[in-house]
PDB file of C-alpha atoms in Angstrom:
ATOM      1  CA  MET A   1       0.000   0.000   0.000  1.00  0.00           C
ATOM      2  CA  LYS A   2       2.841   2.400   0.820  1.00  0.00           C
ATOM      3  CA  GLU A   3       4.457   1.755  -2.552  1.00  0.00           C
ATOM      4  CA  SER A   4       1.339   2.716  -4.489  1.00  0.00           C
ATOM      5  CA  LYS A   5       1.100   5.989  -2.525  1.00  0.00           C
ATOM      6  CA  ARG A   6       4.710   6.812  -3.404  1.00  0.00           C
ATOM      7  CA  ILE A   7       4.097   6.211  -7.077  1.00  0.00           C
ATOM      8  CA  LYS A   8       1.104   8.534  -7.086  1.00  0.00           C
ATOM      9  CA  LYS A   9       2.994  11.143  -5.067  1.00  0.00           C
ATOM     10  CA  ASN A  10       6.000  11.257  -7.442  1.00  0.00           C
ATOM     11  CA  ARG A  11       3.997  11.939 -10.596  1.00  0.00           C
ATOM     12  CA  GLY A  12       4.265  15.356 -12.212  1.00  0.00           C
ATOM     13  CA  MET A  13       6.550  18.293 -11.576  1.00  0.00           C
ATOM     14  CA  THR A  14       6.789  20.517  -8.544  1.00  0.00           C
ATOM     15  CA  TYR A  15       6.683  24.292  -8.758  1.00  0.00           C
ATOM     16  CA  VAL A  16      10.360  24.454  -7.790  1.00  0.00           C
ATOM     17  CA  GLU A  17      11.343  22.186 -10.678  1.00  0.00           C
ATOM     18  CA  LEU A  18       9.207  24.231 -13.037  1.00  0.00           C
ATOM     19  CA  ILE A  19      10.806  27.492 -11.863  1.00  0.00           C
ATOM     20  CA  VAL A  20      14.303  26.007 -12.240  1.00  0.00           C
ATOM     21  CA  VAL A  21      13.596  24.825 -15.792  1.00  0.00           C
ATOM     22  CA  LEU A  22      12.049  28.159 -16.780  1.00  0.00           C
ATOM     23  CA  SER A  23      15.001  30.035 -15.255  1.00  0.00           C
ATOM     24  CA  ILE A  24      17.497  27.951 -17.203  1.00  0.00           C
ATOM     25  CA  PHE A  25      15.466  28.487 -20.369  1.00  0.00           C
ATOM     26  CA  ALA A  26      15.359  32.256 -19.760  1.00  0.00           C
ATOM     27  CA  VAL A  27      19.122  32.469 -19.212  1.00  0.00           C
ATOM     28  CA  MET A  28      19.877  30.439 -22.333  1.00  0.00           C
ATOM     29  CA  SER A  29      17.435  32.499 -24.395  1.00  0.00           C
ATOM     30  CA  SER A  30      18.992  35.761 -23.254  1.00  0.00           C
ATOM     31  CA  ILE A  31      22.468  34.495 -24.146  1.00  0.00           C
ATOM     32  CA  VAL A  32      21.298  33.486 -27.621  1.00  0.00           C
ATOM     33  CA  LEU A  33      19.511  36.788 -28.209  1.00  0.00           C
ATOM     34  CA  PHE A  34      22.511  38.785 -26.986  1.00  0.00           C
ATOM     35  CA  ASN A  35      24.862  36.908 -29.310  1.00  0.00           C
ATOM     36  CA  TYR A  36      22.463  37.122 -32.257  1.00  0.00           C
ATOM     37  CA  GLY A  37      22.985  40.878 -32.602  1.00  0.00           C
ATOM     38  CA  GLU A  38      26.741  40.406 -32.695  1.00  0.00           C
ATOM     39  CA  PHE A  39      26.400  37.589 -35.224  1.00  0.00           C
ATOM     40  CA  GLN A  40      24.095  39.677 -37.424  1.00  0.00           C
ATOM     41  CA  ALA A  41      26.582  42.573 -37.393  1.00  0.00           C
ATOM     42  CA  LYS A  42      29.370  40.252 -38.573  1.00  0.00           C
ATOM     43  CA  VAL A  43      27.168  38.880 -41.344  1.00  0.00           C
ATOM     44  CA  ASP A  44      26.294  42.414 -42.472  1.00  0.00           C
ATOM     45  CA  ILE A  45      29.980  43.371 -42.633  1.00  0.00           C
ATOM     46  CA  LYS A  46      30.817  40.251 -44.653  1.00  0.00           C
ATOM     47  CA  ASN A  47      27.948  40.961 -47.043  1.00  0.00           C
ATOM     48  CA  LEU A  48      29.115  44.546 -47.512  1.00  0.00           C
ATOM     49  CA  ALA A  49      32.666  43.379 -48.190  1.00  0.00           C
ATOM     50  CA  SER A  50      31.389  40.903 -50.778  1.00  0.00           C
ATOM     51  CA  ASP A  51      29.270  43.592 -52.429  1.00  0.00           C
ATOM     52  CA  ILE A  52      32.238  45.975 -52.612  1.00  0.00           C
ATOM     53  CA  ALA A  53      34.449  43.255 -54.097  1.00  0.00           C
ATOM     54  CA  LEU A  54      31.774  42.443 -56.671  1.00  0.00           C
ATOM     55  CA  LYS A  55      31.393  46.115 -57.629  1.00  0.00           C
ATOM     56  CA  ILE A  56      35.163  46.422 -58.078  1.00  0.00           C
ATOM     57  CA  VAL A  57      35.238  43.358 -60.335  1.00  0.00           C
ATOM     58  CA  GLU A  58      32.288  44.675 -62.344  1.00  0.00           C
ATOM     59  CA  ALA A  59      33.974  48.079 -62.750  1.00  0.00           C
ATOM     60  CA  GLN A  60      37.096  46.516 -64.263  1.00  0.00           C
TER      61      GLN A  60
END
């Protein structure tokens, strides 16, 4: 009888576990979003450099 009560008691997630998971998700999301701006700036610079190189080749 005690074993069946334990099984029922351990089902689901507690609020603490839910808060921990959401906190980890929030931290990881903020890191990704922070780095995305830096990544986008690098991509823009590379695209501009490629465009300039193409214009130079076309001008010759």
